[in-house]
mmCIF file of C-alpha atoms in Angstrom:
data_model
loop_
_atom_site.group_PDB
_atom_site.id
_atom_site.type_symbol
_atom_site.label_atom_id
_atom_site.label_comp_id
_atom_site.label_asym_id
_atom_site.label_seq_id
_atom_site.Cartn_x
_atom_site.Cartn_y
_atom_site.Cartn_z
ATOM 1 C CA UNK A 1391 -4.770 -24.814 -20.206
ATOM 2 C CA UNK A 1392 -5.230 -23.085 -23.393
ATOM 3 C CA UNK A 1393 -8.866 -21.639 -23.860
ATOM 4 C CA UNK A 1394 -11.307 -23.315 -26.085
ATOM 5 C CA UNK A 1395 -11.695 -20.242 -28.628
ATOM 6 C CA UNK A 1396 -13.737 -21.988 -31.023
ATOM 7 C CA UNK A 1397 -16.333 -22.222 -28.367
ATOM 8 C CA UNK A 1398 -15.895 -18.710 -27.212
ATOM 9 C CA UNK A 1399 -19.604 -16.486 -28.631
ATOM 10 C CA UNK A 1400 -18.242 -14.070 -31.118
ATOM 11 C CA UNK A 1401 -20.439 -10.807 -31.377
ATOM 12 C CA UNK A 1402 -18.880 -7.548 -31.748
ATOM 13 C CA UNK A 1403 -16.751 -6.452 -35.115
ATOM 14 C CA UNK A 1404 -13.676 -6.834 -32.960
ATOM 15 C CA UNK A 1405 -14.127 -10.267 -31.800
ATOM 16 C CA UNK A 1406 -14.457 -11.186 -35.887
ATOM 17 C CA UNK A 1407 -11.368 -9.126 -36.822
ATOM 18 C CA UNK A 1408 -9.103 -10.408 -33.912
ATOM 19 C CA UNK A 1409 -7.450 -13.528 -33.938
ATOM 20 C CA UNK A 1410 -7.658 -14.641 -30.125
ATOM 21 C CA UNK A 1411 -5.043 -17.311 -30.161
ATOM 22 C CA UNK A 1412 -2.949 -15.483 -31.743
ATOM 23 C CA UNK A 1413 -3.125 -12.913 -28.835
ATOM 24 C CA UNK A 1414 -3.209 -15.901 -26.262
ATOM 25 C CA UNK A 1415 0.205 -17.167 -27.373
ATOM 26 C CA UNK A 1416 1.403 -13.636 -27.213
ATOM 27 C CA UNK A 1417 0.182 -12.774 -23.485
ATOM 28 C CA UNK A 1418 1.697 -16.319 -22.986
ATOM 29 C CA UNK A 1419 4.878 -15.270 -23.774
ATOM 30 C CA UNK A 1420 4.934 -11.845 -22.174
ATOM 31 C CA UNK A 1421 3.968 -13.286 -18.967
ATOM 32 C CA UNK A 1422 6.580 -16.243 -19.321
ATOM 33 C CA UNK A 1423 9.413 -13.182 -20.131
ATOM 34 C CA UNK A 1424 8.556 -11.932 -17.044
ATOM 35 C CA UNK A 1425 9.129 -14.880 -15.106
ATOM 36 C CA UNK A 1426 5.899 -16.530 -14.777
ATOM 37 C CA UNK A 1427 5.365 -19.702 -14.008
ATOM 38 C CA UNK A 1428 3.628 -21.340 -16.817
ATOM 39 C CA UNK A 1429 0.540 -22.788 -15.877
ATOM 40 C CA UNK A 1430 0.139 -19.517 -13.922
ATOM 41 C CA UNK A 1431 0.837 -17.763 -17.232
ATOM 42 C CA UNK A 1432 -2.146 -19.652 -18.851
ATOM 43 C CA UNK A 1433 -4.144 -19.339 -15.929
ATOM 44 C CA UNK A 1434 -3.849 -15.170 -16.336
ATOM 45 C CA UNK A 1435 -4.113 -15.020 -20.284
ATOM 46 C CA UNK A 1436 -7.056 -17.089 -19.981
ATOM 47 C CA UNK A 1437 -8.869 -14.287 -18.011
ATOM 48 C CA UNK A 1438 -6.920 -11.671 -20.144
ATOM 49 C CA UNK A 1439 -8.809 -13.227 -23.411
ATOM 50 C CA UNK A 1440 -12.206 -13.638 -21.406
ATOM 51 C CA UNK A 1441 -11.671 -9.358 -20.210
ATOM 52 C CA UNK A 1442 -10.393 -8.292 -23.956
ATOM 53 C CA UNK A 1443 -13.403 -9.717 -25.816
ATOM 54 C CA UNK A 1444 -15.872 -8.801 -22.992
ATOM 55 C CA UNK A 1445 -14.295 -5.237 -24.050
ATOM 56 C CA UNK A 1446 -14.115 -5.546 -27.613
ATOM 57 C CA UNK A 1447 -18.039 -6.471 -27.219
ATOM 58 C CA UNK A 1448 -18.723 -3.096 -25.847
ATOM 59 C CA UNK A 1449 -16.194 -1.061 -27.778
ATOM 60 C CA UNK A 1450 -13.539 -0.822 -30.356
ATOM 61 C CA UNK A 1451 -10.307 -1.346 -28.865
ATOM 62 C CA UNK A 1452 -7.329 0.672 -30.503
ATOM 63 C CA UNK A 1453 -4.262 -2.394 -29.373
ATOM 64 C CA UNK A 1454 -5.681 -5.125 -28.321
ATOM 65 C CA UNK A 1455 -1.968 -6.478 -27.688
ATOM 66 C CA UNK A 1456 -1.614 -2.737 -25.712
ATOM 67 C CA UNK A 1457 -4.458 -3.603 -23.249
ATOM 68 C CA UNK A 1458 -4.315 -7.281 -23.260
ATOM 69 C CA UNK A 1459 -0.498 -6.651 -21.688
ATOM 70 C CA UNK A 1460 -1.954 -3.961 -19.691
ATOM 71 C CA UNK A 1461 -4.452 -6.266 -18.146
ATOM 72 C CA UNK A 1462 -2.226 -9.359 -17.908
ATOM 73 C CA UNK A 1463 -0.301 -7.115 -15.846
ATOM 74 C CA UNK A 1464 -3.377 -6.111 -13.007
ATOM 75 C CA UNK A 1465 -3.820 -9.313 -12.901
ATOM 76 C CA UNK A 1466 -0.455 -10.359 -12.062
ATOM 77 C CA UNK A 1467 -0.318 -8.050 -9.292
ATOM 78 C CA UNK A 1468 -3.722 -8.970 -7.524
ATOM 79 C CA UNK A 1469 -2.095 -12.706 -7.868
ATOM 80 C CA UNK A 1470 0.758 -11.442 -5.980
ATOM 81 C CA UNK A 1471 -1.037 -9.594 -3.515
ATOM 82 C CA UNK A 1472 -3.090 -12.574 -2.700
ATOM 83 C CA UNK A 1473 -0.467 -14.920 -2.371
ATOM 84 C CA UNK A 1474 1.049 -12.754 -0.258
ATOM 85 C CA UNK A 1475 -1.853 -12.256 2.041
ATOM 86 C CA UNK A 1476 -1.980 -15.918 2.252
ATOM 87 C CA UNK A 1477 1.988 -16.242 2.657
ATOM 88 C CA UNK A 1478 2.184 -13.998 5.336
ATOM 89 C CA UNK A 1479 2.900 -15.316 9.098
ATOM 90 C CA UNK A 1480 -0.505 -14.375 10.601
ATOM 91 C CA UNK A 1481 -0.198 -11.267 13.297
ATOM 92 C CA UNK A 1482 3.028 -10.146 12.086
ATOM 93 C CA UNK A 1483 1.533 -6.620 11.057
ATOM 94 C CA UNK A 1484 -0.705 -7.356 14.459
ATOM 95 C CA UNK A 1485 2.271 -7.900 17.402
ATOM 96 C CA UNK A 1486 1.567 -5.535 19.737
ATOM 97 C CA UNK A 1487 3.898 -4.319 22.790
ATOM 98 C CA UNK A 1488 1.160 -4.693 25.511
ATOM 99 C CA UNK A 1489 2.003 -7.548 27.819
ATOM 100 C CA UNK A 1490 0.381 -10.654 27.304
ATOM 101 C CA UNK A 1491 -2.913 -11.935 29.388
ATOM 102 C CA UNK A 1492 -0.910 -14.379 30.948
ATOM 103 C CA UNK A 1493 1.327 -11.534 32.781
ATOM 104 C CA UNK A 1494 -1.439 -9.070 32.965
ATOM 105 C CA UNK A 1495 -2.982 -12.000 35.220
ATOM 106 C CA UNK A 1496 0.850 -12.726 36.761
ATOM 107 C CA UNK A 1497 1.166 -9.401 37.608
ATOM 108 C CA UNK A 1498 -2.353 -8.542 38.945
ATOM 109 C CA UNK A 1499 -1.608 -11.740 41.423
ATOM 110 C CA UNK A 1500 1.179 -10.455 42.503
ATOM 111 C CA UNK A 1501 0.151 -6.557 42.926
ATOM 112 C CA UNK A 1502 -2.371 -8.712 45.214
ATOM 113 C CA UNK A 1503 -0.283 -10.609 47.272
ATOM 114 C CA UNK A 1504 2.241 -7.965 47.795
ATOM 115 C CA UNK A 1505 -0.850 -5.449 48.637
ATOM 116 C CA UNK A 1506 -1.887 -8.194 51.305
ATOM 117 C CA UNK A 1507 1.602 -8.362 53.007
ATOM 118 C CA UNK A 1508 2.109 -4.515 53.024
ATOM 119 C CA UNK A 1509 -1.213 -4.314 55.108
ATOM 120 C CA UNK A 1510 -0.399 -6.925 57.644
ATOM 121 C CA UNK A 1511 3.243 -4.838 58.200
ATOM 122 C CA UNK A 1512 3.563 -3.212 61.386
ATOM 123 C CA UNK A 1513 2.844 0.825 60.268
ATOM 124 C CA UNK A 1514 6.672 2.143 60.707
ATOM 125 C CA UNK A 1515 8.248 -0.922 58.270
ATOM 126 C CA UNK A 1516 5.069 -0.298 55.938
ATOM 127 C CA UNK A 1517 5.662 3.504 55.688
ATOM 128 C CA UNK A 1518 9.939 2.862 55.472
ATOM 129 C CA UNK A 1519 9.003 -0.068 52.844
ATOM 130 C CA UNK A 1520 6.840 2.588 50.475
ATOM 131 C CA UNK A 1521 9.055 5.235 50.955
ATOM 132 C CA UNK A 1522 12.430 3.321 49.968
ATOM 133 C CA UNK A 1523 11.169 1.304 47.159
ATOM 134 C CA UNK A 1524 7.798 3.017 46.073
ATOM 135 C CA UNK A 1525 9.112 6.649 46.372
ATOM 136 C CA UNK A 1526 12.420 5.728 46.148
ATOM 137 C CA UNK A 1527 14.117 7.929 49.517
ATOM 138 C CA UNK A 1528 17.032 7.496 50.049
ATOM 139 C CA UNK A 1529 17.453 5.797 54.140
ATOM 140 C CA UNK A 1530 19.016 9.121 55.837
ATOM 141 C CA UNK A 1531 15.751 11.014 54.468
ATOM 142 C CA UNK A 1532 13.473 8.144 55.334
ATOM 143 C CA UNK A 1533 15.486 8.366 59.112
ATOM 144 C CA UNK A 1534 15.387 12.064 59.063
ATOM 145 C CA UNK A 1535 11.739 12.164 58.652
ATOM 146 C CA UNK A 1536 10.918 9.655 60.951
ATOM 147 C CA UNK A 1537 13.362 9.747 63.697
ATOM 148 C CA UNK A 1538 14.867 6.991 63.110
ATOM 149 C CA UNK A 1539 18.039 5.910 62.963
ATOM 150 C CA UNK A 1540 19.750 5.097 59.093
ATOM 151 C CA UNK A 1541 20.711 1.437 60.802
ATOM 152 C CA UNK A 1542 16.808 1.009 62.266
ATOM 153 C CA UNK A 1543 16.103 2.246 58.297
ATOM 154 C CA UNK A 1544 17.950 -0.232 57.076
ATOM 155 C CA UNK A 1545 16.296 -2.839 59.340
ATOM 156 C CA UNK A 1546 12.882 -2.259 58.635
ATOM 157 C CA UNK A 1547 13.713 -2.820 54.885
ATOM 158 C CA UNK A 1548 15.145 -6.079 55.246
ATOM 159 C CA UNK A 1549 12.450 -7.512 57.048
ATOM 160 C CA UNK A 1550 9.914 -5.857 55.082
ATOM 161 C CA UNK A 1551 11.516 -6.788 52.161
ATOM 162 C CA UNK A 1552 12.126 -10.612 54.302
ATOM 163 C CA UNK A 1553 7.855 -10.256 54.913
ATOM 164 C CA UNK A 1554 7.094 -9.654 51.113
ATOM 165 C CA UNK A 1555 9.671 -12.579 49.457
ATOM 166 C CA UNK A 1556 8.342 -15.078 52.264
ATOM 167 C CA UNK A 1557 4.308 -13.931 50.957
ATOM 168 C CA UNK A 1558 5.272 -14.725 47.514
ATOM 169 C CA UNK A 1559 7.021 -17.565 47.615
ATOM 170 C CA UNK A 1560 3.931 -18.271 49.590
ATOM 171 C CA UNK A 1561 1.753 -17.560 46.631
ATOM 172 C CA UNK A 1562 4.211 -19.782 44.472
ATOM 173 C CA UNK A 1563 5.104 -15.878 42.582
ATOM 174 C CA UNK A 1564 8.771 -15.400 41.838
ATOM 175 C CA UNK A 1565 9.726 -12.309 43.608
ATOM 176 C CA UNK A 1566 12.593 -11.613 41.201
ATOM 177 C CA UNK A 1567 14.391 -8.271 41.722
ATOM 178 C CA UNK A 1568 13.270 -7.475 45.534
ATOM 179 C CA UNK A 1569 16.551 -8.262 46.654
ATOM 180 C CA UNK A 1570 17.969 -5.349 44.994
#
């Protein structure tokens, strides 16, 4: 939409001198030679003419076609920068590599649960249960330093590790990865 210039105040000696549709047609085509689309062309030499005689009000201006490009041109980018504020997915700068609240919650159940069933353990498959999969010993050092025997080791895991899938599965958790 082309400006009503006729209607536009005039007041400083520019605004007498200058010829503003002149300069509108020119901004038009700059913008258009950059690849503008046109009613976004009009759109920003519109506000071009309404900055360059708010200017030429105040001042004299030594191009007005100099500054009028200059300013088509800010404007342009602020247009771009919006639109690609708005175009944006939301929280794609914002992903963050925290766990969701979901699994916080998931896991904080399950820390539970498995907390639960390591107290109600007997005390010699509790201490052989944190020190082969919380300390990670291997069974002849777990056997060594409790006199037991690697095969009585090996025992006390797998029904510790029997006690702790049959508490979850209890609990309706997945106990995914005890097994190994």
């Amino acid at each position: 939409m082309r400006a009503n210039l006729e209607s536009l105040p005039s007041g400083g000696p520019a605004s007498e001198q200058e010829d503003w549709g002149h300069v509108q047609t020119g901004l038009i085509r700059y913008l258009r030679a950059r690849a503008v689309r046109a009613d976004v062309a009009e759109d920003i030499a519109q506000e071009t003419l309404i900055r360059l005689i708010s200017v030429s009000r105040k001042q004299a201006i030594a191009s007005v076609f100099a500054l009028g490009f200059r300013i088509a041109d800010n404007l342009l980018v602020d247009l771009y920068r919006a639109e690609r504020r708005l175009t944006d997915a939301p929280g794609d700068d914002m992903r963050s590599e925290a766990p969701s609240l979901d699994r916080v919650l998931d896991s904080r159940r399950a820390y539970a649960v498995f907390q639960q069933c390591l107290d109600r353990m007997p005390p010699l498959r509790r201490e052989v249960i944190v020190r082969r999969r919380m300390r990670q010993e291997s069974c002849r050092a777990i056997g060594e330093a409790l006199s037991l025997s690697i095969k009585a080791v090996e025992k006390h895991i797998t029904r510790g590790l029997l006690d702790l899938r049959r508490a979850m599965e209890k609990a309706g958790i997945e106990p995914a990865g005890w097994d190994e």
